[in-house]
Coordinates of C-alpha atoms and ligand atoms in Angstrom, one line a residue:
M156 CA 71.5 -44.4 -0.3
Q157 CA 71.4 -40.8 -1.4
E158 CA 73.8 -38.2 0.2
Q159 CA 73.2 -34.6 -0.5
S160 CA 75.2 -31.6 0.9
Q161 CA 73.6 -28.9 -1.1
I162 CA 70.5 -26.6 -1.1
F163 CA 69.1 -24.7 -4.1
V164 CA 69.7 -21.0 -3.9
G165 CA 70.0 -18.3 -6.5
G166 CA 69.5 -20.7 -9.5
K167 CA 72.1 -23.2 -8.4
L168 CA 73.0 -26.0 -6.0
V169 CA 75.2 -24.5 -3.3
K170 CA 76.8 -26.0 -0.2
S171 CA 74.7 -25.7 2.9
D172 CA 76.0 -24.2 6.0
A173 CA 74.5 -27.1 8.0
K174 CA 76.6 -29.3 10.3
T175 CA 73.7 -31.7 10.9
R176 CA 71.9 -33.8 8.4
I177 CA 68.2 -34.9 8.1
D178 CA 68.0 -38.7 7.8
V179 CA 65.2 -39.7 5.4
I180 CA 63.9 -43.1 6.6
S181 CA 62.1 -45.7 4.6
P182 CA 58.7 -46.5 6.2
N183 CA 58.9 -49.9 4.4
T184 CA 62.3 -51.0 5.9
E185 CA 62.9 -48.5 8.7
E186 CA 66.4 -47.9 7.1
V187 CA 68.0 -44.6 6.2
I188 CA 67.6 -44.1 2.5
G189 CA 69.1 -40.6 2.2
R190 CA 70.7 -37.7 4.0
V191 CA 70.3 -34.1 3.2
P192 CA 71.4 -30.9 5.0
D193 CA 69.2 -29.7 7.8
A194 CA 69.2 -26.1 6.6
T195 CA 70.3 -23.5 9.1
P196 CA 69.1 -19.9 9.6
A197 CA 72.2 -18.8 7.6
D198 CA 71.0 -20.9 4.7
V199 CA 67.6 -19.3 5.0
D200 CA 69.2 -15.8 5.0
R201 CA 70.9 -16.7 1.8
A202 CA 67.7 -18.1 0.2
V203 CA 65.7 -15.1 1.2
A204 CA 68.4 -12.7 0.0
A205 CA 68.4 -14.4 -3.4
A206 CA 64.6 -14.3 -3.6
R207 CA 64.6 -10.7 -2.5
E208 CA 67.2 -9.7 -5.1
A209 CA 65.3 -11.6 -7.8
F210 CA 62.1 -9.8 -6.8
D211 CA 63.4 -6.3 -6.1
K212 CA 65.9 -6.0 -8.9
G213 CA 65.4 -9.0 -11.2
P214 CA 63.6 -9.0 -14.5
F215 CA 61.1 -11.7 -13.4
P216 CA 58.3 -9.7 -11.7
R217 CA 58.3 -7.5 -14.8
W218 CA 58.1 -10.4 -17.3
S219 CA 54.9 -10.3 -19.2
P220 CA 52.2 -12.8 -18.2
E221 CA 52.9 -14.8 -21.3
E222 CA 56.6 -15.0 -20.4
R223 CA 55.7 -16.2 -16.9
A224 CA 53.3 -18.7 -18.4
D225 CA 56.0 -20.1 -20.6
G226 CA 58.3 -20.4 -17.6
I227 CA 55.7 -22.4 -15.7
S228 CA 55.2 -24.6 -18.7
R229 CA 58.9 -25.3 -19.0
L230 CA 59.0 -26.2 -15.3
S231 CA 56.0 -28.6 -15.8
E232 CA 57.7 -30.2 -18.9
A233 CA 61.0 -30.6 -16.9
L234 CA 59.1 -32.4 -14.1
K235 CA 57.2 -34.6 -16.6
K236 CA 60.6 -35.9 -17.9
R237 CA 61.4 -37.0 -14.3
S238 CA 58.0 -38.4 -13.5
Q239 CA 59.0 -42.0 -12.7
E240 CA 62.1 -41.0 -10.7
I241 CA 60.0 -38.6 -8.6
A242 CA 57.2 -41.1 -8.1
N243 CA 59.7 -43.7 -6.9
T244 CA 61.4 -41.2 -4.6
I245 CA 58.1 -40.1 -3.0
S246 CA 56.8 -43.6 -2.6
S247 CA 60.2 -44.6 -0.9
E248 CA 59.9 -41.6 1.5
N249 CA 56.3 -41.5 2.6
G250 CA 54.8 -44.9 1.8
S251 CA 52.5 -43.7 -1.0
P252 CA 51.6 -46.9 -3.0
I253 CA 53.7 -46.8 -6.2
A254 CA 50.7 -47.9 -8.3
S255 CA 49.0 -44.6 -7.7
S256 CA 51.9 -42.2 -7.0
L257 CA 52.7 -41.4 -10.6
G258 CA 49.2 -39.9 -10.9
L259 CA 48.6 -38.7 -7.3
Q260 CA 52.1 -37.4 -6.6
V261 CA 53.5 -36.3 -10.0
L262 CA 50.8 -35.9 -12.7
S263 CA 48.7 -33.9 -10.2
S264 CA 51.7 -31.6 -9.8
T265 CA 52.3 -31.0 -13.5
M266 CA 48.6 -30.6 -14.1
V267 CA 48.3 -27.9 -11.5
L268 CA 51.3 -26.1 -13.0
D269 CA 49.6 -26.4 -16.5
V270 CA 46.4 -24.9 -15.1
Y271 CA 48.4 -21.9 -13.8
A272 CA 50.3 -21.5 -17.1
G273 CA 46.9 -21.3 -18.8
L274 CA 45.5 -18.9 -16.2
A275 CA 48.5 -16.6 -16.4
R276 CA 47.8 -16.2 -20.2
E277 CA 44.2 -15.1 -19.7
F278 CA 44.0 -13.5 -16.2
P279 CA 43.2 -9.7 -16.1
F280 CA 46.4 -8.6 -14.3
D281 CA 45.9 -5.0 -15.4
E282 CA 42.7 -3.1 -16.3
T283 CA 41.7 0.6 -16.6
R284 CA 38.2 1.5 -15.3
K285 CA 36.2 4.7 -15.0
G286 CA 36.5 6.1 -11.4
L287 CA 33.9 8.0 -9.4
M288 CA 34.5 11.3 -11.2
G289 CA 34.8 9.7 -14.5
Q290 CA 38.6 9.7 -14.3
P291 CA 40.7 6.7 -15.5
V292 CA 41.9 4.4 -12.8
R293 CA 44.4 1.8 -13.7
V294 CA 43.9 -1.2 -11.4
R295 CA 46.9 -3.5 -11.3
R296 CA 47.2 -6.9 -9.7
A297 CA 50.8 -6.6 -8.6
P298 CA 52.8 -9.6 -7.2
V299 CA 52.8 -9.8 -3.4
G300 CA 56.6 -10.2 -3.3
V301 CA 58.8 -12.9 -1.7
C302 CA 56.8 -15.9 -0.6
A303 CA 57.7 -18.7 1.8
A304 CA 56.1 -22.0 0.8
V305 CA 56.1 -24.4 3.8
V306 CA 54.8 -27.8 2.8
P307 CA 54.0 -31.2 4.4
W308 CA 55.2 -34.7 3.5
N309 CA 52.0 -36.4 2.3
V310 CA 51.7 -35.0 -1.2
P311 CA 54.9 -33.0 -1.2
L312 CA 55.4 -32.1 -4.8
Y313 CA 51.7 -31.5 -5.4
V314 CA 51.4 -29.1 -2.5
M315 CA 54.6 -27.3 -3.8
A316 CA 53.1 -27.1 -7.3
M317 CA 49.8 -25.7 -5.8
K318 CA 52.0 -22.8 -4.5
L319 CA 54.6 -22.5 -7.2
G320 CA 52.0 -22.3 -10.0
P321 CA 50.1 -19.2 -8.7
A322 CA 53.3 -17.6 -7.3
L323 CA 55.0 -17.7 -10.6
A324 CA 51.9 -16.7 -12.5
A325 CA 51.7 -13.6 -10.3
G326 CA 55.4 -12.7 -10.6
C327 CA 56.4 -13.6 -7.1
T328 CA 59.7 -15.2 -6.0
V329 CA 59.7 -18.2 -3.6
I330 CA 61.6 -20.1 -0.9
V331 CA 60.2 -23.6 -0.7
K332 CA 60.7 -25.3 2.7
A333 CA 60.3 -29.0 2.3
A334 CA 59.3 -31.3 5.1
P335 CA 62.1 -33.4 6.7
E336 CA 60.3 -36.7 6.0
T337 CA 60.3 -36.0 2.3
A338 CA 63.6 -34.2 1.9
L339 CA 64.8 -36.2 -1.2
D340 CA 62.1 -35.4 -3.8
P341 CA 63.1 -31.7 -3.8
Y342 CA 66.4 -32.7 -5.6
P343 CA 64.7 -33.7 -8.9
L344 CA 62.6 -30.5 -8.5
M345 CA 65.8 -28.5 -8.3
E346 CA 67.1 -30.0 -11.5
A347 CA 63.7 -29.2 -13.2
I348 CA 63.9 -25.6 -12.0
Q349 CA 67.4 -25.3 -13.6
E350 CA 66.1 -26.7 -16.8
A351 CA 63.1 -24.4 -16.8
N352 CA 65.6 -21.5 -17.1
L353 CA 63.9 -19.1 -14.7
P354 CA 66.0 -16.2 -13.6
P355 CA 68.3 -17.0 -10.6
G356 CA 66.7 -16.6 -7.2
V357 CA 63.1 -16.9 -8.5
L358 CA 62.8 -20.3 -6.9
N359 CA 64.9 -21.5 -4.0
V360 CA 64.5 -24.8 -2.2
L361 CA 65.7 -26.2 1.1
S362 CA 64.6 -28.7 3.8
A363 CA 64.6 -28.0 7.5
G364 CA 62.9 -28.9 10.7
R365 CA 60.5 -26.8 12.9
E366 CA 62.9 -24.2 14.2
T367 CA 64.5 -23.1 11.0
S368 CA 61.1 -23.3 9.3
E369 CA 59.8 -20.9 11.9
Y370 CA 62.8 -18.6 11.3
L371 CA 61.8 -18.5 7.6
V372 CA 58.2 -17.6 8.5
K373 CA 59.3 -14.8 10.7
H374 CA 62.0 -13.5 8.3
A375 CA 61.6 -9.8 7.6
G376 CA 62.5 -10.4 4.0
V377 CA 59.4 -12.6 3.4
D378 CA 56.3 -10.8 2.3
K379 CA 53.9 -13.8 2.3
V380 CA 53.7 -17.3 3.8
S381 CA 51.7 -20.1 2.2
F382 CA 51.5 -23.0 4.6
T383 CA 50.0 -26.5 4.2
G384 CA 50.2 -28.8 7.2
S385 CA 48.5 -29.5 10.5
T386 CA 46.0 -27.2 12.2
A387 CA 48.3 -26.9 15.2
T388 CA 51.3 -25.6 13.2
G389 CA 49.0 -23.4 11.0
S390 CA 47.6 -21.7 14.1
R391 CA 51.2 -20.9 15.2
I392 CA 52.2 -19.6 11.8
G393 CA 49.0 -17.6 11.5
A394 CA 49.7 -15.9 14.9
I395 CA 53.3 -15.0 13.7
C396 CA 52.0 -13.6 10.5
G397 CA 49.2 -11.7 12.3
E398 CA 51.7 -10.0 14.5
Q399 CA 53.8 -9.0 11.6
V400 CA 50.9 -8.1 9.3
K401 CA 52.3 -10.6 6.8
R402 CA 50.1 -12.1 4.1
C403 CA 49.3 -15.7 5.0
T404 CA 47.4 -18.6 3.5
L405 CA 46.7 -21.7 5.6
E406 CA 45.7 -25.1 4.2
L407 CA 45.2 -27.3 7.2
G408 CA 43.7 -30.6 8.4
G409 CA 40.3 -32.2 8.0
K410 CA 37.8 -34.8 9.2
S411 CA 35.5 -34.9 6.2
A412 CA 32.2 -36.6 6.1
G413 CA 31.1 -39.0 3.4
I414 CA 27.3 -38.8 3.6
V415 CA 25.6 -42.0 2.3
L416 CA 21.9 -41.4 1.3
E417 CA 19.2 -44.0 1.3
D418 CA 19.0 -44.4 -2.5
V419 CA 22.8 -45.0 -2.9
N420 CA 23.9 -47.7 -5.4
L421 CA 26.4 -49.5 -3.3
A422 CA 28.0 -51.5 -6.1
S423 CA 29.3 -48.4 -7.8
A424 CA 29.7 -46.2 -4.7
V425 CA 31.6 -48.4 -2.2
P426 CA 34.8 -48.7 -4.3
Q427 CA 34.8 -45.0 -4.8
M428 CA 34.0 -44.3 -1.1
L429 CA 37.0 -46.4 -0.1
G430 CA 39.2 -44.5 -2.6
A431 CA 38.0 -41.2 -1.2
G432 CA 38.8 -42.4 2.4
L433 CA 42.0 -44.4 1.9
M434 CA 43.9 -42.8 -0.9
N435 CA 47.6 -42.4 0.0
N436 CA 47.0 -44.8 2.9
G437 CA 44.5 -42.3 4.4
Q438 CA 47.2 -39.6 4.5
A439 CA 45.2 -37.1 2.6
C440 CA 43.9 -33.8 4.1
A441 CA 40.5 -34.0 2.3
A442 CA 40.0 -37.7 2.8
Q443 CA 36.4 -38.8 3.7
T444 CA 37.0 -40.5 7.0
R445 CA 33.6 -40.2 8.7
F446 CA 30.9 -42.1 6.8
L447 CA 27.4 -41.2 7.8
V448 CA 25.0 -44.0 7.0
P449 CA 21.2 -44.3 7.2
R450 CA 20.0 -47.0 9.6
S451 CA 17.9 -48.5 6.8
R452 CA 21.1 -49.4 4.9
Y453 CA 23.4 -49.6 7.8
K454 CA 24.4 -53.3 8.0
E455 CA 24.6 -53.5 4.2
V456 CA 27.0 -50.5 4.0
V457 CA 29.2 -51.6 6.9
D458 CA 29.5 -55.1 5.4
A459 CA 30.3 -53.9 1.9
M460 CA 32.9 -51.4 3.2
A461 CA 34.5 -54.0 5.5
A462 CA 34.7 -56.6 2.8
G463 CA 36.4 -54.1 0.4
M464 CA 38.9 -53.0 3.1
A465 CA 39.7 -56.6 4.2
A466 CA 40.5 -57.5 0.6
M467 CA 43.1 -54.6 0.2
K468 CA 46.6 -55.7 -0.2
V469 CA 48.9 -54.2 2.4
G470 CA 52.6 -54.2 1.7
S471 CA 55.7 -52.3 0.6
S472 CA 54.8 -49.0 -1.1
L473 CA 57.2 -50.0 -3.9
D474 CA 55.3 -53.2 -4.8
P475 CA 52.9 -52.4 -7.7
A476 CA 50.3 -54.7 -6.2
T477 CA 50.1 -52.7 -2.9
Q478 CA 47.0 -50.8 -2.2
I479 CA 47.8 -49.7 1.4
G480 CA 51.5 -49.0 2.1
P481 CA 53.1 -48.0 5.4
V482 CA 52.4 -44.7 7.1
V483 CA 55.1 -42.1 7.0
A484 CA 56.9 -42.6 10.3
K485 CA 57.1 -44.5 13.5
R486 CA 55.7 -41.5 15.3
Q487 CA 52.7 -41.5 13.0
R488 CA 52.2 -45.3 13.3
D489 CA 52.2 -45.0 17.1
K490 CA 49.8 -42.1 17.1
I491 CA 47.4 -44.1 14.9
L492 CA 47.7 -47.2 17.2
G493 CA 46.7 -44.8 20.0
Y494 CA 43.6 -43.8 18.1
L495 CA 42.7 -47.5 17.5
D496 CA 42.9 -48.1 21.3
A497 CA 40.9 -44.9 22.0
G498 CA 38.1 -46.1 19.6
K499 CA 37.9 -49.5 21.1
K500 CA 37.9 -48.1 24.7
A501 CA 35.1 -45.7 23.7
G502 CA 32.9 -48.6 22.6
A503 CA 33.3 -48.4 18.8
K504 CA 33.2 -51.8 17.1
V505 CA 35.8 -53.0 14.7
A506 CA 34.4 -54.4 11.4
T507 CA 37.9 -55.1 10.0
G508 CA 41.5 -54.4 10.9
G509 CA 42.2 -52.8 14.2
G510 CA 46.0 -53.0 14.6
A511 CA 49.4 -53.4 13.0
P512 CA 49.4 -56.4 10.5
K513 CA 51.3 -59.4 11.9
S514 CA 52.5 -60.3 8.4
E515 CA 54.9 -57.3 8.2
K516 CA 58.0 -57.7 10.4
K517 CA 59.5 -54.3 9.4
G518 CA 57.9 -51.0 8.5
W519 CA 55.2 -48.8 9.9
F520 CA 52.1 -50.6 8.7
I521 CA 48.5 -50.3 9.9
E522 CA 45.7 -52.6 8.8
P523 CA 42.9 -50.9 6.9
T524 CA 40.5 -50.4 9.8
L525 CA 36.8 -49.8 9.8
F526 CA 35.1 -48.8 13.0
Y527 CA 31.2 -48.8 13.2
D528 CA 28.7 -47.9 15.8
V529 CA 30.7 -44.7 16.3
D530 CA 29.3 -41.7 18.0
N531 CA 30.3 -38.3 16.5
Q532 CA 31.5 -37.2 19.9
M533 CA 34.2 -39.9 20.1
K534 CA 37.8 -38.9 19.6
I535 CA 38.1 -41.1 16.5
A536 CA 35.2 -39.1 14.9
R537 CA 36.5 -35.7 15.9
E538 CA 40.3 -35.8 15.3
E539 CA 42.3 -36.3 12.2
I540 CA 43.9 -39.7 12.4
F541 CA 45.8 -39.5 9.1
G542 CA 46.0 -43.2 8.3
P543 CA 44.0 -46.1 6.9
V544 CA 41.2 -45.8 9.4
L545 CA 37.5 -45.0 8.6
V546 CA 34.6 -44.7 11.0
V547 CA 30.9 -45.3 10.3
I548 CA 28.2 -43.3 12.2
P549 CA 24.5 -44.2 11.9
Y550 CA 21.9 -41.6 11.3
D551 CA 18.1 -41.3 11.2
G552 CA 16.9 -38.9 8.4
E553 CA 18.8 -36.5 6.2
E554 CA 18.5 -33.6 8.6
E555 CA 20.4 -35.5 11.2
A556 CA 23.0 -36.5 8.6
I557 CA 23.6 -32.9 7.7
A558 CA 23.8 -31.9 11.4
I559 CA 26.4 -34.6 12.1
A560 CA 28.4 -33.7 9.0
N561 CA 28.5 -30.0 10.2
D562 CA 29.3 -31.0 13.8
S563 CA 33.1 -30.8 13.3
D564 CA 35.9 -28.4 14.0
Y565 CA 37.0 -28.9 10.4
G566 CA 35.5 -28.2 7.0
L567 CA 37.8 -29.2 4.2
G568 CA 36.3 -32.0 2.1
G569 CA 33.3 -34.2 2.0
G570 CA 31.1 -36.3 -0.2
V571 CA 27.5 -37.3 -0.9
W572 CA 26.9 -40.8 -2.1
C573 CA 23.4 -41.2 -3.5
G574 CA 21.1 -42.3 -6.4
S575 CA 20.0 -38.8 -7.5
T576 CA 23.0 -36.5 -8.1
A577 CA 20.7 -33.5 -8.3
H578 CA 19.4 -34.2 -4.8
G579 CA 23.0 -34.9 -3.6
V580 CA 24.0 -31.4 -4.8
E581 CA 21.3 -29.9 -2.7
V582 CA 22.5 -31.8 0.4
A583 CA 26.1 -30.9 -0.5
A584 CA 25.3 -27.2 -0.5
R585 CA 24.2 -27.4 3.2
I586 CA 27.5 -28.7 4.4
R587 CA 30.0 -26.2 5.8
T588 CA 33.0 -27.3 3.9
G589 CA 35.3 -26.0 1.2
T590 CA 35.0 -28.8 -1.3
I591 CA 32.4 -31.5 -1.5
T592 CA 31.9 -34.1 -4.1
V593 CA 28.7 -35.9 -5.3
N594 CA 29.2 -39.5 -6.5
T595 CA 32.8 -39.1 -7.4
A596 CA 36.1 -39.8 -5.6
M597 CA 37.8 -36.8 -7.1
L598 CA 38.7 -34.7 -4.0
V599 CA 40.1 -31.6 -5.7
D600 CA 39.4 -29.9 -9.0
M601 CA 42.4 -27.8 -9.9
K602 CA 40.4 -25.2 -11.8
S603 CA 38.1 -24.6 -8.8
P604 CA 38.9 -23.2 -5.3
F605 CA 40.2 -25.6 -2.7
G606 CA 40.6 -24.8 1.0
G607 CA 39.0 -24.9 4.4
F608 CA 36.0 -23.6 6.3
K609 CA 36.6 -23.4 10.1
K610 CA 39.8 -24.9 11.4
S611 CA 40.7 -26.4 8.0
G612 CA 42.3 -23.2 7.0
I613 CA 42.2 -19.6 5.7
G614 CA 42.3 -18.8 2.0
R615 CA 42.1 -20.9 -1.1
E616 CA 44.4 -22.7 -3.6
C617 CA 43.6 -23.8 -7.2
G618 CA 41.7 -21.9 -9.8
P619 CA 41.8 -18.1 -10.2
E620 CA 40.9 -17.9 -6.5
G621 CA 44.2 -19.6 -5.7
L622 CA 46.1 -16.8 -7.7
A623 CA 44.5 -14.0 -5.7
P624 CA 46.5 -14.5 -2.5
Y625 CA 49.7 -13.9 -4.5
L626 CA 48.5 -10.6 -5.7
E627 CA 48.2 -7.1 -4.3
Y628 CA 45.7 -4.6 -5.8
Q629 CA 47.2 -1.3 -6.8
S630 CA 45.0 1.6 -8.0
I631 CA 46.7 4.3 -10.1
I632 CA 44.2 7.3 -10.2
Q633 CA 44.7 9.8 -13.1
P634 CA 43.2 13.2 -13.7
A635 CA 39.8 13.2 -15.5
G636 CA 39.4 14.0 -19.1
Ligands
NAD1857 P1 53.1 -30.3 10.2 O1 52.2 -29.1 10.5 O2 53.7 -31.0 11.2 O3 54.3 -29.8 9.2 C1 54.0 -29.1 8.0 C2 55.3 -28.3 7.6 O4 55.4 -27.3 8.5 C3 56.5 -29.1 7.6 O5 57.4 -28.7 6.5 C4 57.2 -28.8 8.9 O6 58.6 -28.9 8.9 C5 56.8 -27.3 9.1 N1 56.7 -26.8 10.5 C6 56.4 -27.5 11.6 N2 56.4 -26.7 12.6 C7 56.6 -25.4 12.2 C8 56.6 -24.1 12.8 N3 56.4 -23.9 14.1 N4 56.9 -23.0 11.9 C9 57.0 -23.2 10.6 N5 57.0 -24.4 10.0 C10 56.8 -25.5 10.8 O7 52.2 -31.2 9.2 P2 52.6 -32.6 8.6 O8 52.5 -33.6 9.6 O9 53.8 -32.5 7.8 O10 51.4 -32.8 7.5 C11 50.2 -33.4 7.8 C12 49.1 -32.4 8.0 O11 49.0 -31.6 6.8 C13 47.7 -33.0 8.2 O12 47.1 -32.3 9.2 C14 47.0 -32.7 6.8 O13 45.6 -32.6 6.9 C15 47.6 -31.4 6.4 N6 47.5 -31.2 5.0 C16 46.6 -30.2 4.6 C17 46.4 -30.0 3.2 C18 45.4 -29.0 2.7 O14 45.5 -28.6 1.5 N7 44.5 -28.5 3.5 C19 47.1 -30.8 2.3 C20 48.0 -31.7 2.7 C21 48.2 -31.9 4.1

């Protein structure tokens, strides 16, 4: 049991103003495993003041790109030293299977920081070009200012790193607002920030619920909000930022299609398809959760997927043999059970799973569930379930597959599973989605833009495109000749 009374402001752990605590509850045991302060508006004021001071007066925004890159590298190294501790903490908080959380939760985070350390060294932050009259114009990419990073619980450190990397590379200062469900893993991050020796106030970290989080988003001292979470919350945050003309990046939900083509090699594709659909217990924004399957291979695909899912070991997220751990919270488990009911009532058939496993007496478990004979208009095909639940939709001909894939409010991820990768790439290019893979379960490439079409978001993270939202252009026009 971890008890914390502090938040991270101005380069050190300081006592929170909070009278109430956030209980972090194990999804394995349903027991409280930690308590942290539920940060108050006064805590947010202090964090914003520290970030403001570090931006307006501090040396950090004027550090050279190389110095900023070195700072990011030091943060990455400090996190690497704490990898196992962080992986254990996150798996305890959100049910992410420990066997994969070192890679998915921690290595991914340090990798994205390393990508931004590299980018900071080579990015053209400052250039002089010839203007219309031949005069020199210095074009600067100036840091956007004080950023609020509001993150979810499913890949908490990775999402933070996707924001901290570019923010630091740009010269911004940040207030990280962690999700209440995963309010413990920010503590090793705070230690790592101290060890990275960044100037006080450059990074500030606290956890809070909805109201205080919204207070941070609205705060006059915040110049930019970078949000990752549900589409409902993103729409609310986007409205606030629109009203305030505040810069805003939104990384939201998805209902991504995995398109299986006729010439697929099932032996190699199915294990990867299941990985792309069920990683992190299906609690992944870009997970492929709608599989579109040609009628000519329909039974074969459904049988192979169902066999793979039925063989998955469900159990405590801290057991190294576990492939599917519990979902994050009772609220989430109940919501998923509601989707399972809705699917059955709508006439979808269950190939495997379909409820909570009887073997687990405690914890918020859901059996890996495969629905087939699903129509794309059913609720289970349209809404993000965010658990170990996949649906299979039959199609006739590639044109119909493309139309079904695009018939979604979302456009975040996706995949094409096929014999000819070159043809798969042609199909992929016709899907209205931010990232799509062909014959690989790798959902994100950190050197390439990641983000959503449609209701999956606005803006991009990763790669140089993910740096742009933390920069403002400034043109300094000088007399000719
Ligand atoms: P959520 O929207 O409930 O919460 C996300 C964060 O926003 C949390 O820190 C929460 O405390 C905060 N928040 C909630 N209401 C707020 C408000 N009114 N103002 C300001 N902050 C507020 O999402 P969640 O349940 O934590 O995360 C799951 C969702 O995140 C899924 O929809 C998933 O697809 C999405 N997600 C998207 C990406 C991506 O990159 N596109 C990555 C991971 C998760």
